[in-house]
PDB file of N, CA, C and O in Angstrom:
ATOM      1  N   UNK A   5       6.826  -6.184  -8.694  1.00 76.00           N
ATOM      2  CA  UNK A   5       6.634  -5.763  -7.328  1.00 76.00           C
ATOM      3  C   UNK A   5       7.345  -4.430  -7.094  1.00 76.00           C
ATOM      4  O   UNK A   5       8.298  -4.090  -7.767  1.00 76.00           O
ATOM      5  N   UNK A   6       6.857  -3.705  -6.127  1.00 94.00           N
ATOM      6  CA  UNK A   6       7.427  -2.412  -5.770  1.00 94.00           C
ATOM      7  C   UNK A   6       8.894  -2.569  -5.366  1.00 94.00           C
ATOM      8  O   UNK A   6       9.332  -3.633  -4.945  1.00 94.00           O
ATOM      9  N   UNK A   7       9.605  -1.468  -5.471  1.00 93.00           N
ATOM     10  CA  UNK A   7      11.015  -1.452  -5.118  1.00 93.00           C
ATOM     11  C   UNK A   7      11.196  -0.732  -3.786  1.00 93.00           C
ATOM     12  O   UNK A   7      10.793   0.426  -3.642  1.00 93.00           O
ATOM     13  N   UNK A   8      11.803  -1.428  -2.845  1.00 93.00           N
ATOM     14  CA  UNK A   8      11.985  -0.874  -1.504  1.00 93.00           C
ATOM     15  C   UNK A   8      12.760   0.438  -1.534  1.00 93.00           C
ATOM     16  O   UNK A   8      12.432   1.375  -0.795  1.00 93.00           O
ATOM     17  N   UNK A   9      13.742   0.552  -2.408  1.00 92.00           N
ATOM     18  CA  UNK A   9      14.536   1.785  -2.466  1.00 92.00           C
ATOM     19  C   UNK A   9      13.727   2.974  -3.012  1.00 92.00           C
ATOM     20  O   UNK A   9      14.118   4.122  -2.833  1.00 92.00           O
ATOM     21  N   UNK A  10      12.574   2.691  -3.649  1.00 95.00           N
ATOM     22  CA  UNK A  10      11.700   3.748  -4.176  1.00 95.00           C
ATOM     23  C   UNK A  10      10.472   3.974  -3.290  1.00 95.00           C
ATOM     24  O   UNK A  10       9.514   4.620  -3.702  1.00 95.00           O
ATOM     25  N   UNK A  11      10.505   3.435  -2.089  1.00 96.00           N
ATOM     26  CA  UNK A  11       9.405   3.564  -1.133  1.00 96.00           C
ATOM     27  C   UNK A  11       9.109   5.046  -0.880  1.00 96.00           C
ATOM     28  O   UNK A  11      10.018   5.839  -0.674  1.00 96.00           O
ATOM     29  N   UNK A  12       7.825   5.411  -0.912  1.00 95.00           N
ATOM     30  CA  UNK A  12       7.475   6.811  -0.655  1.00 95.00           C
ATOM     31  C   UNK A  12       7.556   7.092   0.848  1.00 95.00           C
ATOM     32  O   UNK A  12       7.256   6.214   1.673  1.00 95.00           O
ATOM     33  N   UNK A  13       7.952   8.295   1.224  1.00 96.00           N
ATOM     34  CA  UNK A  13       8.174   8.603   2.645  1.00 96.00           C
ATOM     35  C   UNK A  13       6.909   8.634   3.492  1.00 96.00           C
ATOM     36  O   UNK A  13       6.996   8.580   4.719  1.00 96.00           O
ATOM     37  N   UNK A  14       5.747   8.708   2.884  1.00 97.00           N
ATOM     38  CA  UNK A  14       4.491   8.766   3.656  1.00 97.00           C
ATOM     39  C   UNK A  14       4.134   7.438   4.323  1.00 97.00           C
ATOM     40  O   UNK A  14       3.340   7.414   5.259  1.00 97.00           O
ATOM     41  N   UNK A  15       4.679   6.342   3.829  1.00 98.00           N
ATOM     42  CA  UNK A  15       4.358   5.030   4.387  1.00 98.00           C
ATOM     43  C   UNK A  15       4.747   4.943   5.857  1.00 98.00           C
ATOM     44  O   UNK A  15       5.812   5.427   6.249  1.00 98.00           O
ATOM     45  N   UNK A  16       3.891   4.306   6.657  1.00 98.00           N
ATOM     46  CA  UNK A  16       4.262   4.014   8.040  1.00 98.00           C
ATOM     47  C   UNK A  16       5.288   2.882   8.010  1.00 98.00           C
ATOM     48  O   UNK A  16       5.341   2.093   7.059  1.00 98.00           O
ATOM     49  N   UNK A  17       6.082   2.792   9.036  1.00 97.00           N
ATOM     50  CA  UNK A  17       7.091   1.747   9.111  1.00 97.00           C
ATOM     51  C   UNK A  17       6.432   0.371   9.122  1.00 97.00           C
ATOM     52  O   UNK A  17       5.369   0.190   9.702  1.00 97.00           O
ATOM     53  N   UNK A  18       7.069  -0.561   8.457  1.00 97.00           N
ATOM     54  CA  UNK A  18       6.556  -1.923   8.441  1.00 97.00           C
ATOM     55  C   UNK A  18       6.795  -2.598   7.117  1.00 97.00           C
ATOM     56  O   UNK A  18       7.404  -2.035   6.206  1.00 97.00           O
ATOM     57  N   UNK A  19       6.294  -3.808   6.995  1.00 97.00           N
ATOM     58  CA  UNK A  19       6.606  -4.635   5.829  1.00 97.00           C
ATOM     59  C   UNK A  19       5.885  -4.222   4.554  1.00 97.00           C
ATOM     60  O   UNK A  19       6.389  -4.446   3.470  1.00 97.00           O
ATOM     61  N   UNK A  20       4.700  -3.635   4.655  1.00 98.00           N
ATOM     62  CA  UNK A  20       3.967  -3.198   3.450  1.00 98.00           C
ATOM     63  C   UNK A  20       4.270  -1.735   3.162  1.00 98.00           C
ATOM     64  O   UNK A  20       4.415  -0.926   4.078  1.00 98.00           O
ATOM     65  N   UNK A  21       4.353  -1.399   1.889  1.00 98.00           N
ATOM     66  CA  UNK A  21       4.658  -0.035   1.485  1.00 98.00           C
ATOM     67  C   UNK A  21       4.226   0.173   0.039  1.00 98.00           C
ATOM     68  O   UNK A  21       3.946  -0.779  -0.687  1.00 98.00           O
ATOM     69  N   UNK A  22       4.160   1.424  -0.375  1.00 98.00           N
ATOM     70  CA  UNK A  22       3.983   1.765  -1.781  1.00 98.00           C
ATOM     71  C   UNK A  22       5.249   2.472  -2.238  1.00 98.00           C
ATOM     72  O   UNK A  22       5.963   3.067  -1.434  1.00 98.00           O
ATOM     73  N   UNK A  23       5.498   2.389  -3.535  1.00 97.00           N
ATOM     74  CA  UNK A  23       6.660   3.096  -4.063  1.00 97.00           C
ATOM     75  C   UNK A  23       6.220   4.202  -5.011  1.00 97.00           C
ATOM     76  O   UNK A  23       5.028   4.417  -5.213  1.00 97.00           O
ATOM     77  N   UNK A  24       7.179   4.877  -5.618  1.00 95.00           N
ATOM     78  CA  UNK A  24       6.865   6.065  -6.411  1.00 95.00           C
ATOM     79  C   UNK A  24       6.302   5.759  -7.802  1.00 95.00           C
ATOM     80  O   UNK A  24       6.107   6.683  -8.586  1.00 95.00           O
ATOM     81  N   UNK A  25       5.982   4.508  -8.086  1.00 97.00           N
ATOM     82  CA  UNK A  25       5.348   4.178  -9.369  1.00 97.00           C
ATOM     83  C   UNK A  25       3.828   4.239  -9.299  1.00 97.00           C
ATOM     84  O   UNK A  25       3.152   4.022 -10.295  1.00 97.00           O
ATOM     85  N   UNK A  26       3.287   4.561  -8.136  1.00 97.00           N
ATOM     86  CA  UNK A  26       1.833   4.654  -7.954  1.00 97.00           C
ATOM     87  C   UNK A  26       1.247   5.696  -8.909  1.00 97.00           C
ATOM     88  O   UNK A  26       1.774   6.796  -9.048  1.00 97.00           O
ATOM     89  N   UNK A  27       0.128   5.331  -9.552  1.00 95.00           N
ATOM     90  CA  UNK A  27      -0.550   6.250 -10.477  1.00 95.00           C
ATOM     91  C   UNK A  27      -1.886   6.742  -9.911  1.00 95.00           C
ATOM     92  O   UNK A  27      -2.694   7.298 -10.638  1.00 95.00           O
ATOM     93  N   UNK A  28      -2.113   6.509  -8.634  1.00 93.00           N
ATOM     94  CA  UNK A  28      -3.313   7.007  -7.951  1.00 93.00           C
ATOM     95  C   UNK A  28      -4.606   6.453  -8.559  1.00 93.00           C
ATOM     96  O   UNK A  28      -5.569   7.179  -8.764  1.00 93.00           O
ATOM     97  N   UNK A  29      -4.609   5.164  -8.836  1.00 95.00           N
ATOM     98  CA  UNK A  29      -5.806   4.554  -9.423  1.00 95.00           C
ATOM     99  C   UNK A  29      -6.912   4.312  -8.393  1.00 95.00           C
ATOM    100  O   UNK A  29      -8.041   4.041  -8.761  1.00 95.00           O
ATOM    101  N   UNK A  30      -6.570   4.373  -7.100  1.00 95.00           N
ATOM    102  CA  UNK A  30      -7.522   4.232  -5.998  1.00 95.00           C
ATOM    103  C   UNK A  30      -7.848   2.785  -5.657  1.00 95.00           C
ATOM    104  O   UNK A  30      -8.595   2.522  -4.728  1.00 95.00           O
ATOM    105  N   UNK A  31      -7.331   1.824  -6.384  1.00 97.00           N
ATOM    106  CA  UNK A  31      -7.690   0.411  -6.167  1.00 97.00           C
ATOM    107  C   UNK A  31      -7.362  -0.045  -4.744  1.00 97.00           C
ATOM    108  O   UNK A  31      -8.189  -0.674  -4.098  1.00 97.00           O
ATOM    109  N   UNK A  32      -6.182   0.257  -4.256  1.00 98.00           N
ATOM    110  CA  UNK A  32      -5.806  -0.204  -2.912  1.00 98.00           C
ATOM    111  C   UNK A  32      -6.681   0.443  -1.843  1.00 98.00           C
ATOM    112  O   UNK A  32      -7.040  -0.209  -0.853  1.00 98.00           O
ATOM    113  N   UNK A  33      -7.057   1.699  -2.054  1.00 98.00           N
ATOM    114  CA  UNK A  33      -7.902   2.383  -1.081  1.00 98.00           C
ATOM    115  C   UNK A  33      -9.331   1.860  -1.098  1.00 98.00           C
ATOM    116  O   UNK A  33     -10.020   1.900  -0.082  1.00 98.00           O
ATOM    117  N   UNK A  34      -9.763   1.339  -2.229  1.00 98.00           N
ATOM    118  CA  UNK A  34     -11.088   0.719  -2.313  1.00 98.00           C
ATOM    119  C   UNK A  34     -11.065  -0.633  -1.604  1.00 98.00           C
ATOM    120  O   UNK A  34     -11.975  -0.973  -0.859  1.00 98.00           O
ATOM    121  N   UNK A  35     -10.018  -1.408  -1.846  1.00 98.00           N
ATOM    122  CA  UNK A  35      -9.911  -2.748  -1.260  1.00 98.00           C
ATOM    123  C   UNK A  35      -9.653  -2.691   0.240  1.00 98.00           C
ATOM    124  O   UNK A  35     -10.255  -3.446   1.003  1.00 98.00           O
ATOM    125  N   UNK A  36      -8.749  -1.820   0.654  1.00 98.00           N
ATOM    126  CA  UNK A  36      -8.337  -1.768   2.064  1.00 98.00           C
ATOM    127  C   UNK A  36      -8.266  -0.327   2.556  1.00 98.00           C
ATOM    128  O   UNK A  36      -7.187   0.202   2.831  1.00 98.00           O
ATOM    129  N   UNK A  37      -9.405   0.332   2.688  1.00 98.00           N
ATOM    130  CA  UNK A  37      -9.405   1.752   3.057  1.00 98.00           C
ATOM    131  C   UNK A  37      -8.844   2.042   4.449  1.00 98.00           C
ATOM    132  O   UNK A  37      -8.426   3.178   4.710  1.00 98.00           O
ATOM    133  N   UNK A  38      -8.817   1.057   5.317  1.00 98.00           N
ATOM    134  CA  UNK A  38      -8.247   1.267   6.646  1.00 98.00           C
ATOM    135  C   UNK A  38      -6.725   1.160   6.647  1.00 98.00           C
ATOM    136  O   UNK A  38      -6.081   1.538   7.625  1.00 98.00           O
ATOM    137  N   UNK A  39      -6.158   0.653   5.554  1.00 98.00           N
ATOM    138  CA  UNK A  39      -4.716   0.440   5.475  1.00 98.00           C
ATOM    139  C   UNK A  39      -4.006   1.416   4.556  1.00 98.00           C
ATOM    140  O   UNK A  39      -2.825   1.702   4.742  1.00 98.00           O
ATOM    141  N   UNK A  40      -4.719   1.910   3.550  1.00 98.00           N
ATOM    142  CA  UNK A  40      -4.118   2.800   2.549  1.00 98.00           C
ATOM    143  C   UNK A  40      -4.794   4.165   2.570  1.00 98.00           C
ATOM    144  O   UNK A  40      -5.996   4.260   2.745  1.00 98.00           O
ATOM    145  N   UNK A  41      -4.003   5.197   2.373  1.00 98.00           N
ATOM    146  CA  UNK A  41      -4.501   6.567   2.297  1.00 98.00           C
ATOM    147  C   UNK A  41      -3.902   7.243   1.079  1.00 98.00           C
ATOM    148  O   UNK A  41      -3.028   6.688   0.418  1.00 98.00           O
ATOM    149  N   UNK A  42      -4.375   8.456   0.811  1.00 98.00           N
ATOM    150  CA  UNK A  42      -3.900   9.220  -0.344  1.00 98.00           C
ATOM    151  C   UNK A  42      -3.208  10.483   0.120  1.00 98.00           C
ATOM    152  O   UNK A  42      -3.724  11.209   0.972  1.00 98.00           O
ATOM    153  N   UNK A  43      -2.055  10.763  -0.452  1.00 97.00           N
ATOM    154  CA  UNK A  43      -1.386  12.027  -0.240  1.00 97.00           C
ATOM    155  C   UNK A  43      -1.961  13.000  -1.256  1.00 97.00           C
ATOM    156  O   UNK A  43      -1.761  12.833  -2.462  1.00 97.00           O
ATOM    157  N   UNK A  44      -2.689  13.984  -0.786  1.00 96.00           N
ATOM    158  CA  UNK A  44      -3.354  14.935  -1.671  1.00 96.00           C
ATOM    159  C   UNK A  44      -2.369  15.782  -2.465  1.00 96.00           C
ATOM    160  O   UNK A  44      -2.661  16.206  -3.582  1.00 96.00           O
ATOM    161  N   UNK A  45      -1.193  16.015  -1.917  1.00 95.00           N
ATOM    162  CA  UNK A  45      -0.201  16.848  -2.600  1.00 95.00           C
ATOM    163  C   UNK A  45       0.472  16.108  -3.751  1.00 95.00           C
ATOM    164  O   UNK A  45       0.701  16.694  -4.811  1.00 95.00           O
ATOM    165  N   UNK A  46       0.795  14.842  -3.546  1.00 93.00           N
ATOM    166  CA  UNK A  46       1.497  14.077  -4.583  1.00 93.00           C
ATOM    167  C   UNK A  46       0.561  13.246  -5.439  1.00 93.00           C
ATOM    168  O   UNK A  46       0.953  12.775  -6.506  1.00 93.00           O
ATOM    169  N   UNK A  47      -0.666  13.027  -4.962  1.00 92.00           N
ATOM    170  CA  UNK A  47      -1.613  12.216  -5.713  1.00 92.00           C
ATOM    171  C   UNK A  47      -1.225  10.750  -5.759  1.00 92.00           C
ATOM    172  O   UNK A  47      -1.445  10.083  -6.768  1.00 92.00           O
ATOM    173  N   UNK A  48      -0.630  10.268  -4.681  1.00 94.00           N
ATOM    174  CA  UNK A  48      -0.265   8.857  -4.611  1.00 94.00           C
ATOM    175  C   UNK A  48      -0.778   8.231  -3.331  1.00 94.00           C
ATOM    176  O   UNK A  48      -1.043   8.921  -2.349  1.00 94.00           O
ATOM    177  N   UNK A  49      -0.909   6.925  -3.374  1.00 97.00           N
ATOM    178  CA  UNK A  49      -1.339   6.185  -2.191  1.00 97.00           C
ATOM    179  C   UNK A  49      -0.134   5.812  -1.345  1.00 97.00           C
ATOM    180  O   UNK A  49       0.989   5.718  -1.840  1.00 97.00           O
ATOM    181  N   UNK A  50      -0.409   5.568  -0.072  1.00 98.00           N
ATOM    182  CA  UNK A  50       0.632   5.097   0.841  1.00 98.00           C
ATOM    183  C   UNK A  50      -0.008   4.232   1.914  1.00 98.00           C
ATOM    184  O   UNK A  50      -1.227   4.284   2.126  1.00 98.00           O
ATOM    185  N   UNK A  51       0.796   3.440   2.572  1.00 98.00           N
ATOM    186  CA  UNK A  51       0.312   2.588   3.660  1.00 98.00           C
ATOM    187  C   UNK A  51       0.244   3.462   4.912  1.00 98.00           C
ATOM    188  O   UNK A  51       1.258   3.941   5.403  1.00 98.00           O
ATOM    189  N   UNK A  52      -0.972   3.664   5.391  1.00 98.00           N
ATOM    190  CA  UNK A  52      -1.175   4.511   6.560  1.00 98.00           C
ATOM    191  C   UNK A  52      -1.305   3.695   7.844  1.00 98.00           C
ATOM    192  O   UNK A  52      -1.175   4.239   8.940  1.00 98.00           O
ATOM    193  N   UNK A  53      -1.527   2.395   7.697  1.00 98.00           N
ATOM    194  CA  UNK A  53      -1.611   1.486   8.844  1.00 98.00           C
ATOM    195  C   UNK A  53      -1.144   0.117   8.386  1.00 98.00           C
ATOM    196  O   UNK A  53      -1.638  -0.399   7.377  1.00 98.00           O
ATOM    197  N   UNK A  54      -0.200  -0.449   9.093  1.00 98.00           N
ATOM    198  CA  UNK A  54       0.254  -1.794   8.762  1.00 98.00           C
ATOM    199  C   UNK A  54      -0.807  -2.801   9.211  1.00 98.00           C
ATOM    200  O   UNK A  54      -1.411  -2.645  10.275  1.00 98.00           O
ATOM    201  N   UNK A  55      -1.038  -3.835   8.403  1.00 98.00           N
ATOM    202  CA  UNK A  55      -2.023  -4.843   8.796  1.00 98.00           C
ATOM    203  C   UNK A  55      -1.526  -5.657   9.981  1.00 98.00           C
ATOM    204  O   UNK A  55      -0.326  -5.951  10.079  1.00 98.00           O
ATOM    205  N   UNK A  56      -2.457  -5.993  10.866  1.00 98.00           N
ATOM    206  CA  UNK A  56      -2.120  -6.754  12.064  1.00 98.00           C
ATOM    207  C   UNK A  56      -2.901  -8.065  12.103  1.00 98.00           C
ATOM    208  O   UNK A  56      -2.331  -9.127  12.306  1.00 98.00           O
ATOM    209  N   UNK A  57      -4.201  -7.953  11.872  1.00 98.00           N
ATOM    210  CA  UNK A  57      -5.047  -9.144  11.956  1.00 98.00           C
ATOM    211  C   UNK A  57      -4.964  -9.946  10.655  1.00 98.00           C
ATOM    212  O   UNK A  57      -4.501  -9.448   9.624  1.00 98.00           O
ATOM    213  N   UNK A  58      -5.422 -11.171  10.712  1.00 98.00           N
ATOM    214  CA  UNK A  58      -5.451 -12.012   9.503  1.00 98.00           C
ATOM    215  C   UNK A  58      -6.295 -11.373   8.401  1.00 98.00           C
ATOM    216  O   UNK A  58      -5.929 -11.411   7.231  1.00 98.00           O
ATOM    217  N   UNK A  59      -7.423 -10.776   8.781  1.00 98.00           N
ATOM    218  CA  UNK A  59      -8.273 -10.098   7.785  1.00 98.00           C
ATOM    219  C   UNK A  59      -7.559  -8.913   7.149  1.00 98.00           C
ATOM    220  O   UNK A  59      -7.634  -8.706   5.941  1.00 98.00           O
ATOM    221  N   UNK A  60      -6.847  -8.132   7.963  1.00 98.00           N
ATOM    222  CA  UNK A  60      -6.110  -6.999   7.420  1.00 98.00           C
ATOM    223  C   UNK A  60      -4.973  -7.463   6.498  1.00 98.00           C
ATOM    224  O   UNK A  60      -4.749  -6.860   5.443  1.00 98.00           O
ATOM    225  N   UNK A  61      -4.291  -8.510   6.878  1.00 98.00           N
ATOM    226  CA  UNK A  61      -3.223  -9.055   6.039  1.00 98.00           C
ATOM    227  C   UNK A  61      -3.796  -9.548   4.722  1.00 98.00           C
ATOM    228  O   UNK A  61      -3.229  -9.300   3.654  1.00 98.00           O
ATOM    229  N   UNK A  62      -4.933 -10.207   4.784  1.00 98.00           N
ATOM    230  CA  UNK A  62      -5.587 -10.689   3.561  1.00 98.00           C
ATOM    231  C   UNK A  62      -5.939  -9.511   2.655  1.00 98.00           C
ATOM    232  O   UNK A  62      -5.704  -9.561   1.435  1.00 98.00           O
ATOM    233  N   UNK A  63      -6.462  -8.434   3.209  1.00 98.00           N
ATOM    234  CA  UNK A  63      -6.805  -7.257   2.421  1.00 98.00           C
ATOM    235  C   UNK A  63      -5.560  -6.584   1.841  1.00 98.00           C
ATOM    236  O   UNK A  63      -5.571  -6.136   0.686  1.00 98.00           O
ATOM    237  N   UNK A  64      -4.489  -6.510   2.614  1.00 98.00           N
ATOM    238  CA  UNK A  64      -3.239  -5.922   2.113  1.00 98.00           C
ATOM    239  C   UNK A  64      -2.701  -6.736   0.943  1.00 98.00           C
ATOM    240  O   UNK A  64      -2.273  -6.189  -0.071  1.00 98.00           O
ATOM    241  N   UNK A  65      -2.759  -8.059   1.063  1.00 98.00           N
ATOM    242  CA  UNK A  65      -2.295  -8.927  -0.017  1.00 98.00           C
ATOM    243  C   UNK A  65      -3.200  -8.829  -1.237  1.00 98.00           C
ATOM    244  O   UNK A  65      -2.732  -8.859  -2.374  1.00 98.00           O
ATOM    245  N   UNK A  66      -4.497  -8.678  -0.999  1.00 98.00           N
ATOM    246  CA  UNK A  66      -5.429  -8.505  -2.111  1.00 98.00           C
ATOM    247  C   UNK A  66      -5.129  -7.199  -2.860  1.00 98.00           C
ATOM    248  O   UNK A  66      -5.120  -7.173  -4.089  1.00 98.00           O
ATOM    249  N   UNK A  67      -4.864  -6.135  -2.120  1.00 98.00           N
ATOM    250  CA  UNK A  67      -4.505  -4.858  -2.735  1.00 98.00           C
ATOM    251  C   UNK A  67      -3.197  -4.990  -3.505  1.00 98.00           C
ATOM    252  O   UNK A  67      -3.077  -4.493  -4.629  1.00 98.00           O
ATOM    253  N   UNK A  68      -2.228  -5.668  -2.931  1.00 98.00           N
ATOM    254  CA  UNK A  68      -0.939  -5.885  -3.590  1.00 98.00           C
ATOM    255  C   UNK A  68      -1.148  -6.617  -4.909  1.00 98.00           C
ATOM    256  O   UNK A  68      -0.621  -6.217  -5.946  1.00 98.00           O
ATOM    257  N   UNK A  69      -1.934  -7.683  -4.879  1.00 97.00           N
ATOM    258  CA  UNK A  69      -2.182  -8.472  -6.080  1.00 97.00           C
ATOM    259  C   UNK A  69      -2.965  -7.703  -7.138  1.00 97.00           C
ATOM    260  O   UNK A  69      -2.775  -7.915  -8.331  1.00 97.00           O
ATOM    261  N   UNK A  70      -3.844  -6.795  -6.706  1.00 97.00           N
ATOM    262  CA  UNK A  70      -4.697  -6.054  -7.642  1.00 97.00           C
ATOM    263  C   UNK A  70      -4.028  -4.815  -8.217  1.00 97.00           C
ATOM    264  O   UNK A  70      -4.514  -4.251  -9.196  1.00 97.00           O
ATOM    265  N   UNK A  71      -2.915  -4.402  -7.644  1.00 97.00           N
ATOM    266  CA  UNK A  71      -2.258  -3.161  -8.076  1.00 97.00           C
ATOM    267  C   UNK A  71      -1.787  -3.270  -9.517  1.00 97.00           C
ATOM    268  O   UNK A  71      -0.929  -4.094  -9.856  1.00 97.00           O
ATOM    269  N   UNK A  72      -2.341  -2.423 -10.384  1.00 95.00           N
ATOM    270  CA  UNK A  72      -2.056  -2.474 -11.823  1.00 95.00           C
ATOM    271  C   UNK A  72      -0.614  -2.125 -12.149  1.00 95.00           C
ATOM    272  O   UNK A  72      -0.081  -2.570 -13.169  1.00 95.00           O
ATOM    273  N   UNK A  73       0.033  -1.351 -11.292  1.00 97.00           N
ATOM    274  CA  UNK A  73       1.411  -0.937 -11.565  1.00 97.00           C
ATOM    275  C   UNK A  73       2.416  -1.625 -10.640  1.00 97.00           C
ATOM    276  O   UNK A  73       3.602  -1.257 -10.640  1.00 97.00           O
ATOM    277  N   UNK A  74       1.961  -2.594  -9.874  1.00 97.00           N
ATOM    278  CA  UNK A  74       2.829  -3.316  -8.932  1.00 97.00           C
ATOM    279  C   UNK A  74       3.574  -2.339  -8.016  1.00 97.00           C
ATOM    280  O   UNK A  74       4.760  -2.493  -7.756  1.00 97.00           O
ATOM    281  N   UNK A  75       2.850  -1.361  -7.535  1.00 98.00           N
ATOM    282  CA  UNK A  75       3.452  -0.314  -6.694  1.00 98.00           C
ATOM    283  C   UNK A  75       3.382  -0.603  -5.207  1.00 98.00           C
ATOM    284  O   UNK A  75       3.831   0.211  -4.399  1.00 98.00           O
ATOM    285  N   UNK A  76       2.813  -1.744  -4.829  1.00 98.00           N
ATOM    286  CA  UNK A  76       2.723  -2.118  -3.424  1.00 98.00           C
ATOM    287  C   UNK A  76       3.725  -3.226  -3.165  1.00 98.00           C
ATOM    288  O   UNK A  76       3.794  -4.209  -3.915  1.00 98.00           O
ATOM    289  N   UNK A  77       4.509  -3.029  -2.134  1.00 97.00           N
ATOM    290  CA  UNK A  77       5.522  -4.023  -1.779  1.00 97.00           C
ATOM    291  C   UNK A  77       5.264  -4.634  -0.429  1.00 97.00           C
ATOM    292  O   UNK A  77       4.554  -4.085   0.407  1.00 97.00           O
ATOM    293  N   UNK A  78       5.864  -5.777  -0.233  1.00 96.00           N
ATOM    294  CA  UNK A  78       5.809  -6.506   1.027  1.00 96.00           C
ATOM    295  C   UNK A  78       7.222  -7.015   1.253  1.00 96.00           C
ATOM    296  O   UNK A  78       7.610  -8.030   0.687  1.00 96.00           O
ATOM    297  N   UNK A  79       8.009  -6.301   2.064  1.00 89.00           N
ATOM    298  CA  UNK A  79       9.399  -6.684   2.224  1.00 89.00           C
ATOM    299  C   UNK A  79       9.576  -7.913   3.094  1.00 89.00           C
ATOM    300  O   UNK A  79      10.678  -8.384   3.299  1.00 89.00           O
ATOM    301  N   UNK A  80       8.450  -8.461   3.577  1.00 67.00           N
ATOM    302  CA  UNK A  80       8.504  -9.707   4.326  1.00 67.00           C
ATOM    303  C   UNK A  80       8.221 -10.926   3.471  1.00 67.00           C
ATOM    304  O   UNK A  80       8.253 -12.050   3.918  1.00 67.00           O
ATOM    305  N   UNK A  81       7.912 -10.680   2.174  1.00 53.00           N
ATOM    306  CA  UNK A  81       7.548 -11.798   1.286  1.00 53.00           C
ATOM    307  C   UNK A  81       8.775 -12.461   0.701  1.00 53.00           C
ATOM    308  O   UNK A  81       9.836 -11.943   0.646  1.00 53.00           O
TER     309      UNK A  81
END
């Protein structure tokens, strides 16, 4: 799982985040495009919107589980 101390600064405040181990595979943005965005300068993904609804939480968790580098964290887990 991602490391909170390595959280990238682009993430919005909240329980879900990405850390600096992201390799820009695009998986999270494919699964949850309303929740994850890409920083064009660094080539990494970040949480641009925290999930609120049950569907959004399910998508965030699906992205977390699918992340090949375990770069998505959930500090509420």
